[in-house]
């Protein structure tokens, strides 16, 4: 394969495909998507759909004999309706581009994944992506009203509704969101937009330990405040950001919480947040200055790029109940010590979503056994605390075994039955998702 073909056969998970795809199709319109699916159905070849390839679970990795269907050229924002607060967009639209277009109408698109500048709406829908604003605004599923889906026989259907409220029929659109291309191919969507908040307040709070920061998250949860953003970073991650960005975050503590409130009462709500964190924080401050807020959130977005400069990150994605966040953090620290591997922790603390990142030598081909065991222990820890093995990155090919453990045999059988209804020949991303 050429370099371009290899790029279209992988994603950012680091998983390498076995063999060579049979064909790569870069669709220019929905009709080409339908034609490609019909050919796959006639030949029985598996079909893997991809957008920007920013996924972290191997869901877009395509191996021997696979048809790769690239939707990255479906980039039209068909319509924005300021009165209804909706946008009609194609699957290849970059998330940040949709948000920018919405802001020209005084609106914004709430889902805000860390890959907002490169990920596509279709990819976000495939994995039900979350993001920094998830604490208040939820995940992609909460913003999707309807989806245009090419089914496994090449037919095109619209699932969902055009209105904010509606309960006619089963929630098939909600079922497709997060299905990672295994039930159908999302080619377009109608999504909700919200009014741009008139005011923002942003705070940083440093703590002597990551556990202290986790306890502060619990205090915020019962304070009555509901920050739009509530992010947590450990000291090792802060040091990596400092090295990459020339900042001095690590000097101020071993953990950082970033919080942002929005709306007409942003400052008043931030006062409640500060009151909640003050008893355990070593230092805290807050601002309504947009430039200062952008600097703080930029540091959070640079966490993964900073770790990529150290080595090869094994990017994990778990969630636990917020009430057990401190236990999860303590457990991850013990796992790092037991297996003698570096684990960096950051994530969306407001909804209990942590990203424990194991960094290994990028010159090593196969993952070290210690890193694999540590990852398995992290997944087991999440389940033992009543959590999940993936909160927003998807199952892909990397977490199928653990997903099945989490779901249980009865629920896996139910998934199998649903898959057969949508995709009786099992050609749509057959080795992914569960």
CSV table of C-alpha atoms in Angstrom, one decimal:
chain,number,residue,atom,x,y,z
A,1,UNK,CA,0.0,0.0,0.0
A,2,UNK,CA,1.0,3.6,-0.5
A,3,UNK,CA,1.4,5.9,2.5
A,4,UNK,CA,-2.0,7.4,1.7
A,5,UNK,CA,-3.6,4.0,1.5
A,6,UNK,CA,-2.0,3.0,4.8
A,7,UNK,CA,-3.3,6.1,6.4
A,8,UNK,CA,-6.8,5.2,5.3
A,9,UNK,CA,-6.5,1.7,6.8
A,10,UNK,CA,-5.6,2.8,10.3
A,11,UNK,CA,-6.7,5.3,13.0
A,12,UNK,CA,-5.0,6.9,16.0
A,13,UNK,CA,-5.3,3.8,18.2
A,14,UNK,CA,-1.9,2.4,17.0
A,15,UNK,CA,-3.5,-0.9,16.0
A,16,UNK,CA,-2.0,-2.1,12.7
A,17,UNK,CA,-4.2,-4.0,10.1
A,18,UNK,CA,-3.4,-7.5,9.1
A,19,UNK,CA,-3.2,-7.7,5.3
A,20,UNK,CA,-4.3,-5.3,2.6
A,21,UNK,CA,-7.7,-3.8,2.0
A,22,UNK,CA,-9.4,-4.9,-1.2
A,23,UNK,CA,-10.5,-1.4,-2.2
A,24,UNK,CA,-10.5,2.2,-0.9
A,25,UNK,CA,-13.5,4.3,-1.9
A,26,UNK,CA,-13.5,8.1,-1.2
A,27,UNK,CA,-17.2,8.9,-1.5
A,28,UNK,CA,-18.1,12.3,-3.0
A,29,UNK,CA,-21.8,12.0,-2.4
A,30,UNK,CA,-24.5,9.8,-0.8
A,31,UNK,CA,-25.1,8.0,-4.0
A,32,UNK,CA,-21.6,6.8,-4.1
A,33,UNK,CA,-21.9,5.5,-0.6
A,34,UNK,CA,-25.1,3.6,-1.5
A,35,UNK,CA,-23.4,2.1,-4.6
A,36,UNK,CA,-20.4,1.0,-2.6
A,37,UNK,CA,-22.6,-0.7,0.0
A,38,UNK,CA,-24.5,-2.5,-2.7
A,39,UNK,CA,-21.3,-3.8,-4.2
A,40,UNK,CA,-20.1,-4.9,-0.7
A,41,UNK,CA,-23.4,-6.7,-0.2
A,42,UNK,CA,-23.2,-8.4,-3.5
A,43,UNK,CA,-19.6,-9.6,-3.0
A,44,UNK,CA,-19.9,-10.3,0.7
A,45,UNK,CA,-16.8,-8.3,1.4
A,46,UNK,CA,-16.6,-6.5,4.8
A,47,UNK,CA,-17.0,-2.8,4.7
A,48,UNK,CA,-15.2,-0.4,7.1
A,49,UNK,CA,-16.3,3.2,7.2
A,50,UNK,CA,-14.0,6.0,8.3
A,51,UNK,CA,-13.9,9.8,8.5
A,52,UNK,CA,-10.8,11.6,9.8
A,53,UNK,CA,-9.3,8.5,11.4
A,54,UNK,CA,-9.1,10.2,14.8
A,55,UNK,CA,-10.6,7.2,16.6
A,56,UNK,CA,-8.7,5.7,19.5
A,57,UNK,CA,-10.1,2.1,19.7
A,58,UNK,CA,-9.3,0.6,16.3
A,59,UNK,CA,-12.8,1.0,15.0
A,60,UNK,CA,-11.7,2.2,11.6
A,61,UNK,CA,-8.8,-0.3,11.1
A,62,UNK,CA,-9.3,-2.2,7.9
A,63,UNK,CA,-7.4,-5.4,7.0
A,64,UNK,CA,-7.3,-8.1,4.4
A,65,UNK,CA,-10.1,-8.1,1.8
A,66,UNK,CA,-11.9,-5.2,3.3
A,67,UNK,CA,-13.6,-2.3,1.4
A,68,UNK,CA,-12.6,1.0,3.1
A,69,UNK,CA,-15.3,3.7,2.6
A,70,UNK,CA,-14.0,7.2,3.4
A,71,UNK,CA,-16.6,9.8,4.1
A,72,UNK,CA,-14.2,12.7,4.7
A,73,UNK,CA,-15.3,14.5,1.5
A,74,UNK,CA,-19.0,14.7,2.6
A,75,UNK,CA,-18.4,18.1,4.1
A,76,UNK,CA,-21.5,20.2,3.4
A,77,UNK,CA,-23.3,22.1,6.1
A,78,UNK,CA,-26.6,21.9,4.4
A,79,UNK,CA,-28.6,24.3,6.6
A,80,UNK,CA,-28.6,26.1,9.9
A,81,UNK,CA,-31.9,27.2,11.4
A,82,UNK,CA,-31.4,29.7,14.2
A,83,UNK,CA,-35.1,29.6,15.2
A,84,UNK,CA,-35.3,25.9,15.6
A,85,UNK,CA,-31.7,25.7,16.8
A,86,UNK,CA,-30.7,22.9,14.4
A,87,UNK,CA,-28.1,22.2,11.7
A,88,UNK,CA,-28.3,19.7,8.8
A,89,UNK,CA,-24.7,18.4,8.3
A,90,UNK,CA,-23.0,15.7,6.3
A,91,UNK,CA,-20.8,13.1,8.0
A,92,UNK,CA,-17.5,14.5,6.9
A,93,UNK,CA,-18.0,17.9,8.5
A,94,UNK,CA,-15.2,18.7,11.0
A,95,UNK,CA,-16.7,19.3,14.5
A,96,UNK,CA,-14.9,22.6,15.0
A,97,UNK,CA,-16.2,23.8,11.6
A,98,UNK,CA,-19.8,23.1,12.5
A,99,UNK,CA,-19.3,25.0,15.8
A,100,UNK,CA,-17.8,28.0,14.0
A,101,UNK,CA,-20.6,28.1,11.5
A,102,UNK,CA,-23.2,27.9,14.3
A,103,UNK,CA,-21.5,30.8,16.2
A,104,UNK,CA,-22.1,33.0,13.2
A,105,UNK,CA,-25.8,32.6,14.1
A,106,UNK,CA,-25.3,33.2,17.8
A,107,UNK,CA,-25.4,29.4,18.4
A,108,UNK,CA,-22.9,26.7,19.3
A,109,UNK,CA,-22.6,22.9,19.0
A,110,UNK,CA,-22.2,21.6,22.5
A,111,UNK,CA,-20.3,18.2,22.1
A,112,UNK,CA,-16.6,19.2,22.4
A,113,UNK,CA,-14.3,16.2,22.0
A,114,UNK,CA,-10.6,16.7,22.5
A,115,UNK,CA,-10.1,16.1,18.8
A,116,UNK,CA,-12.6,18.8,17.9
A,117,UNK,CA,-10.2,20.4,15.3
A,118,UNK,CA,-9.8,17.2,13.3
A,119,UNK,CA,-12.7,14.7,14.1
A,120,UNK,CA,-15.8,14.6,12.0
A,121,UNK,CA,-19.5,14.6,12.9
A,122,UNK,CA,-19.9,11.1,11.5
A,123,UNK,CA,-17.0,9.8,13.6
A,124,UNK,CA,-18.4,11.5,16.7
A,125,UNK,CA,-21.8,9.9,16.0
A,126,UNK,CA,-20.1,6.5,15.4
A,127,UNK,CA,-18.5,6.5,18.9
A,128,UNK,CA,-21.0,8.7,20.7
A,129,UNK,CA,-18.1,11.0,21.5
A,130,UNK,CA,-18.0,13.1,24.6
A,131,UNK,CA,-15.7,16.0,25.4
A,132,UNK,CA,-14.9,18.8,27.7
A,133,UNK,CA,-18.4,20.2,27.9
A,134,UNK,CA,-20.0,16.8,28.7
A,135,UNK,CA,-20.5,17.6,32.4
A,136,UNK,CA,-23.4,19.9,31.6
A,137,UNK,CA,-24.3,19.3,28.0
A,138,UNK,CA,-23.9,15.5,27.7
A,139,UNK,CA,-22.4,13.6,24.8
A,140,UNK,CA,-23.1,13.4,21.0
A,141,UNK,CA,-26.3,11.3,21.4
A,142,UNK,CA,-27.8,14.2,23.4
A,143,UNK,CA,-27.3,16.6,20.4
A,144,UNK,CA,-28.5,14.3,17.6
A,145,UNK,CA,-32.1,14.6,16.5
A,146,UNK,CA,-32.0,12.4,13.4
A,147,UNK,CA,-29.5,10.5,11.2
A,148,UNK,CA,-29.6,9.7,7.5
A,149,UNK,CA,-28.3,6.1,7.3
A,150,UNK,CA,-27.4,3.9,4.4
A,151,UNK,CA,-28.4,0.4,5.4
A,152,UNK,CA,-26.5,-2.8,4.6
A,153,UNK,CA,-28.6,-3.3,1.4
A,154,UNK,CA,-27.7,0.2,0.1
A,155,UNK,CA,-31.1,1.8,0.9
A,156,UNK,CA,-31.2,5.2,2.6
A,157,UNK,CA,-33.4,5.9,5.6
A,158,UNK,CA,-33.9,8.8,8.0
A,159,UNK,CA,-34.1,7.7,11.6
A,160,UNK,CA,-35.1,10.1,14.4
A,161,UNK,CA,-37.3,13.2,14.3
A,162,UNK,CA,-37.2,16.8,13.1
A,163,UNK,CA,-38.6,18.2,16.3
A,164,UNK,CA,-37.0,18.6,19.8
A,165,UNK,CA,-39.8,16.5,21.3
A,166,UNK,CA,-41.3,13.3,19.8
A,167,UNK,CA,-41.9,9.7,20.9
A,168,UNK,CA,-43.2,8.0,17.7
A,169,UNK,CA,-41.6,4.6,17.3
A,170,UNK,CA,-38.5,3.2,18.8
A,171,UNK,CA,-35.4,5.4,19.3
A,172,UNK,CA,-33.5,3.9,16.3
A,173,UNK,CA,-31.4,7.1,15.9
A,174,UNK,CA,-30.2,6.7,19.5
A,175,UNK,CA,-29.4,3.1,18.7
A,176,UNK,CA,-27.3,4.0,15.7
A,177,UNK,CA,-25.4,6.6,17.7
A,178,UNK,CA,-22.4,4.8,19.2
A,179,UNK,CA,-22.8,1.7,17.1
A,180,UNK,CA,-19.5,2.3,15.3
A,181,UNK,CA,-20.7,1.6,11.8
A,182,UNK,CA,-22.0,-1.9,12.6
A,183,UNK,CA,-25.7,-1.2,12.0
A,184,UNK,CA,-25.5,1.3,9.1
A,185,UNK,CA,-23.5,4.1,7.6
A,186,UNK,CA,-24.4,7.6,8.9
A,187,UNK,CA,-24.1,10.0,5.9
A,188,UNK,CA,-25.8,13.0,7.4
A,189,UNK,CA,-27.4,14.2,10.6
A,190,UNK,CA,-29.7,16.8,12.1
A,191,UNK,CA,-28.2,18.1,15.3
A,192,UNK,CA,-29.2,20.5,18.0
A,193,UNK,CA,-27.5,23.9,18.5
A,194,UNK,CA,-27.8,26.0,21.6
A,195,UNK,CA,-27.5,29.8,22.2
A,196,UNK,CA,-24.0,30.9,22.8
A,197,UNK,CA,-23.7,31.7,26.6
A,198,UNK,CA,-23.6,35.4,27.3
A,199,UNK,CA,-21.1,35.0,30.1
A,200,UNK,CA,-18.3,32.5,31.0
A,201,UNK,CA,-16.3,32.1,34.1
A,202,UNK,CA,-13.2,29.9,34.2
A,203,UNK,CA,-11.3,28.6,37.3
A,204,UNK,CA,-8.2,26.7,38.0
A,205,UNK,CA,-7.5,25.0,41.3
A,206,UNK,CA,-4.3,23.2,42.2
A,207,UNK,CA,-4.1,20.4,44.8
A,208,UNK,CA,-1.4,18.6,46.7
A,209,UNK,CA,-2.6,15.2,45.4
A,210,UNK,CA,-4.9,13.8,42.8
A,211,UNK,CA,-7.1,12.3,45.4
A,212,UNK,CA,-7.6,15.7,47.0
A,213,UNK,CA,-8.7,16.9,43.5
A,214,UNK,CA,-11.1,14.0,43.3
A,215,UNK,CA,-12.7,14.8,46.6
A,216,UNK,CA,-13.1,18.4,45.4
A,217,UNK,CA,-15.1,17.0,42.4
A,218,UNK,CA,-17.4,15.3,44.8
A,219,UNK,CA,-17.8,18.6,46.8
A,220,UNK,CA,-18.8,20.4,43.6
A,221,UNK,CA,-21.3,17.6,42.7
A,222,UNK,CA,-23.2,18.3,45.9
A,223,UNK,CA,-22.8,22.0,45.9
A,224,UNK,CA,-25.7,22.8,43.5
A,225,UNK,CA,-23.3,24.1,40.8
A,226,UNK,CA,-23.2,22.4,37.4
A,227,UNK,CA,-20.1,23.5,35.6
A,228,UNK,CA,-20.1,23.1,31.8
A,229,UNK,CA,-16.5,22.0,32.0
A,230,UNK,CA,-14.8,20.2,34.9
A,231,UNK,CA,-11.4,18.7,34.0
A,232,UNK,CA,-8.8,16.9,36.0
A,233,UNK,CA,-5.1,16.5,35.3
A,234,UNK,CA,-2.4,14.7,37.4
A,235,UNK,CA,1.1,16.1,38.2
A,236,UNK,CA,2.9,13.9,35.7
A,237,UNK,CA,0.6,15.2,32.9
A,238,UNK,CA,1.2,18.7,34.0
A,239,UNK,CA,4.9,18.2,33.8
A,240,UNK,CA,4.6,16.8,30.3
A,241,UNK,CA,2.5,19.9,29.2
A,242,UNK,CA,5.2,22.1,30.8
A,243,UNK,CA,7.9,20.4,28.8
A,244,UNK,CA,5.9,20.8,25.6
A,245,UNK,CA,4.5,24.3,26.1
A,246,UNK,CA,7.0,26.0,28.2
A,247,UNK,CA,4.5,26.5,31.1
A,248,UNK,CA,5.0,26.0,34.8
A,249,UNK,CA,1.9,24.2,35.9
A,250,UNK,CA,3.6,21.4,37.8
A,251,UNK,CA,5.2,23.8,40.2
A,252,UNK,CA,1.8,24.8,41.6
A,253,UNK,CA,0.6,21.3,42.6
A,254,UNK,CA,0.3,17.6,42.0
A,255,UNK,CA,-3.1,17.9,40.4
A,256,UNK,CA,-5.2,20.5,38.6
A,257,UNK,CA,-8.9,21.0,38.3
A,258,UNK,CA,-10.2,23.3,35.5
A,259,UNK,CA,-13.8,24.4,35.8
A,260,UNK,CA,-16.0,26.6,33.6
A,261,UNK,CA,-19.5,27.9,34.3
A,262,UNK,CA,-21.6,29.6,31.7
A,263,UNK,CA,-24.8,31.5,31.2
A,264,UNK,CA,-26.3,34.6,32.7
A,265,UNK,CA,-25.3,33.6,36.2
A,266,UNK,CA,-21.8,32.3,35.4
A,267,UNK,CA,-20.0,34.4,38.0
A,268,UNK,CA,-22.4,33.5,40.7
A,269,UNK,CA,-22.2,29.8,39.9
A,270,UNK,CA,-18.4,30.0,39.9
A,271,UNK,CA,-18.6,31.4,43.4
A,272,UNK,CA,-20.3,28.2,44.5
A,273,UNK,CA,-17.6,26.1,42.7
A,274,UNK,CA,-14.8,28.0,44.4
A,275,UNK,CA,-16.5,27.6,47.8
A,276,UNK,CA,-16.6,23.9,47.2
A,277,UNK,CA,-12.9,23.5,46.3
A,278,UNK,CA,-11.4,26.0,48.6
A,279,UNK,CA,-11.1,23.7,51.7
A,280,UNK,CA,-8.7,21.3,49.9
A,281,UNK,CA,-7.1,23.4,47.2
A,282,UNK,CA,-3.5,24.6,47.6
A,283,UNK,CA,-4.3,27.5,45.2
A,284,UNK,CA,-7.3,28.6,43.2
A,285,UNK,CA,-8.3,31.5,41.0
A,286,UNK,CA,-11.0,32.4,38.6
A,287,UNK,CA,-11.5,34.8,35.7
A,288,UNK,CA,-14.0,36.1,33.2
A,289,UNK,CA,-11.2,37.1,30.9
A,290,UNK,CA,-11.6,35.2,27.6
A,291,UNK,CA,-7.9,35.1,26.7
A,292,UNK,CA,-6.9,33.7,30.2
A,293,UNK,CA,-9.7,31.1,29.9
A,294,UNK,CA,-8.5,30.1,26.5
A,295,UNK,CA,-5.0,29.6,27.8
A,296,UNK,CA,-6.2,27.3,30.6
A,297,UNK,CA,-8.3,25.2,28.3
A,298,UNK,CA,-5.6,25.1,25.7
A,299,UNK,CA,-3.3,23.5,28.3
A,300,UNK,CA,-5.9,20.7,28.8
A,301,UNK,CA,-6.2,20.1,25.1
A,302,UNK,CA,-2.5,19.8,24.9
A,303,UNK,CA,-2.3,16.9,27.4
A,304,UNK,CA,-2.4,14.1,24.8
A,305,UNK,CA,-0.1,15.8,22.3
A,306,UNK,CA,2.4,16.4,25.1
A,307,UNK,CA,2.4,12.7,26.0
A,308,UNK,CA,2.9,11.8,22.4
A,309,UNK,CA,6.2,13.7,22.5
A,310,UNK,CA,7.4,11.4,25.3
A,311,UNK,CA,6.6,8.1,23.7
A,312,UNK,CA,3.7,6.0,22.4
A,313,UNK,CA,0.6,6.5,24.4
A,314,UNK,CA,-1.7,3.6,25.1
A,315,UNK,CA,-4.9,5.7,25.5
A,316,UNK,CA,-7.5,4.3,27.8
A,317,UNK,CA,-11.0,5.6,28.5
A,318,UNK,CA,-13.0,4.5,31.5
A,319,UNK,CA,-15.7,6.0,33.6
A,320,UNK,CA,-16.8,5.4,37.1
A,321,UNK,CA,-19.6,7.0,39.3
A,322,UNK,CA,-18.3,10.4,40.5
A,323,UNK,CA,-18.7,9.2,44.0
A,324,UNK,CA,-16.0,6.6,43.3
A,325,UNK,CA,-13.6,8.9,41.4
A,326,UNK,CA,-11.1,9.0,44.3
A,327,UNK,CA,-11.1,5.2,44.5
A,328,UNK,CA,-10.5,4.9,40.8
A,329,UNK,CA,-7.5,7.3,40.9
A,330,UNK,CA,-6.0,5.5,43.9
A,331,UNK,CA,-6.4,2.2,42.1
A,332,UNK,CA,-4.8,3.4,39.0
A,333,UNK,CA,-1.8,4.6,41.0
A,334,UNK,CA,-1.5,1.2,42.6
A,335,UNK,CA,-1.6,-0.5,39.2
A,336,UNK,CA,1.2,1.8,37.9
A,337,UNK,CA,3.3,0.8,40.9
A,338,UNK,CA,2.5,-2.9,40.7
A,339,UNK,CA,3.4,-3.2,37.0
A,340,UNK,CA,6.2,-0.5,37.1
A,341,UNK,CA,4.8,1.4,34.1
A,342,UNK,CA,4.2,5.1,33.8
A,343,UNK,CA,0.5,6.0,33.9
A,344,UNK,CA,-0.6,9.6,33.3
A,345,UNK,CA,-4.2,10.5,34.3
A,346,UNK,CA,-6.4,13.2,33.0
A,347,UNK,CA,-10.1,13.4,32.0
A,348,UNK,CA,-13.5,14.7,32.3
A,349,UNK,CA,-14.0,14.7,36.1
A,350,UNK,CA,-17.5,16.2,35.9
A,351,UNK,CA,-19.0,12.9,34.5
A,352,UNK,CA,-16.5,10.5,36.0
A,353,UNK,CA,-14.6,9.9,32.7
A,354,UNK,CA,-10.9,9.3,33.2
A,355,UNK,CA,-8.2,8.7,30.6
A,356,UNK,CA,-5.3,6.7,32.2
A,357,UNK,CA,-2.6,6.9,29.6
A,358,UNK,CA,0.2,4.3,29.6
A,359,UNK,CA,3.2,5.6,27.7
A,360,UNK,CA,5.7,3.1,26.3
A,361,UNK,CA,8.8,3.4,24.2
A,362,UNK,CA,7.7,4.3,20.7
A,363,UNK,CA,10.7,2.3,19.3
A,364,UNK,CA,9.2,-0.9,20.6
A,365,UNK,CA,7.0,-2.8,18.1
A,366,UNK,CA,4.7,-4.9,20.3
A,367,UNK,CA,3.4,-3.5,23.5
A,368,UNK,CA,5.3,-4.6,26.6
A,369,UNK,CA,3.6,-7.3,28.5
A,370,UNK,CA,3.6,-5.1,31.6
A,371,UNK,CA,1.6,-2.4,29.8
A,372,UNK,CA,-1.0,-4.9,28.6
A,373,UNK,CA,-1.4,-6.3,32.1
A,374,UNK,CA,-1.8,-2.8,33.5
A,375,UNK,CA,-4.4,-1.9,30.9
A,376,UNK,CA,-6.4,-5.1,31.8
A,377,UNK,CA,-6.2,-4.2,35.5
A,378,UNK,CA,-7.5,-0.7,34.7
A,379,UNK,CA,-10.5,-2.2,32.9
A,380,UNK,CA,-11.1,-4.6,35.7
A,381,UNK,CA,-10.9,-1.7,38.2
A,382,UNK,CA,-13.5,0.3,36.3
A,383,UNK,CA,-15.9,-2.6,36.4
A,384,UNK,CA,-15.3,-3.4,40.0
A,385,UNK,CA,-16.3,0.2,40.9
A,386,UNK,CA,-19.6,0.0,38.9
A,387,UNK,CA,-18.1,1.8,35.9
A,388,UNK,CA,-17.5,1.1,32.2
A,389,UNK,CA,-14.5,0.1,30.1
A,390,UNK,CA,-15.2,2.9,27.5
A,391,UNK,CA,-17.0,6.2,28.1
A,392,UNK,CA,-16.5,8.0,24.8
A,393,UNK,CA,-13.8,6.4,22.6
A,394,UNK,CA,-15.8,3.4,21.6
A,395,UNK,CA,-15.1,-0.3,21.8
A,396,UNK,CA,-13.5,-0.7,18.3
A,397,UNK,CA,-11.3,-3.8,17.9
A,398,UNK,CA,-9.2,-3.2,21.0
A,399,UNK,CA,-11.9,-3.6,23.7
A,400,UNK,CA,-14.2,-6.2,22.4
A,401,UNK,CA,-13.3,-8.8,25.0
A,402,UNK,CA,-13.8,-6.4,27.9
A,403,UNK,CA,-17.0,-5.0,26.4
A,404,UNK,CA,-18.4,-8.5,26.3
A,405,UNK,CA,-17.4,-9.0,30.0
A,406,UNK,CA,-19.2,-5.7,30.9
A,407,UNK,CA,-22.3,-6.5,28.9
A,408,UNK,CA,-22.7,-10.1,29.9
A,409,UNK,CA,-23.9,-13.1,27.8
A,410,UNK,CA,-27.6,-12.2,27.7
A,411,UNK,CA,-27.0,-8.7,26.5
A,412,UNK,CA,-24.4,-9.8,24.0
A,413,UNK,CA,-27.0,-12.1,22.5
A,414,UNK,CA,-29.4,-9.2,22.3
A,415,UNK,CA,-26.8,-7.2,20.5
A,416,UNK,CA,-26.3,-10.2,18.1
A,417,UNK,CA,-30.0,-10.2,17.3
A,418,UNK,CA,-30.1,-6.5,16.6
A,419,UNK,CA,-27.1,-6.8,14.4
A,420,UNK,CA,-28.8,-9.5,12.3
A,421,UNK,CA,-31.8,-7.3,11.8
A,422,UNK,CA,-29.8,-4.3,10.5
A,423,UNK,CA,-27.0,-6.3,8.8
A,424,UNK,CA,-28.0,-9.9,8.1
A,425,UNK,CA,-24.8,-10.7,6.1
A,426,UNK,CA,-22.6,-9.1,8.7
A,427,UNK,CA,-20.6,-7.0,6.3
A,428,UNK,CA,-20.6,-3.7,8.2
A,429,UNK,CA,-17.5,-3.4,10.3
A,430,UNK,CA,-18.0,-7.0,11.5
A,431,UNK,CA,-15.0,-7.2,13.9
A,432,UNK,CA,-15.8,-4.1,15.8
A,433,UNK,CA,-17.9,-2.7,18.7
A,434,UNK,CA,-18.9,-5.6,21.0
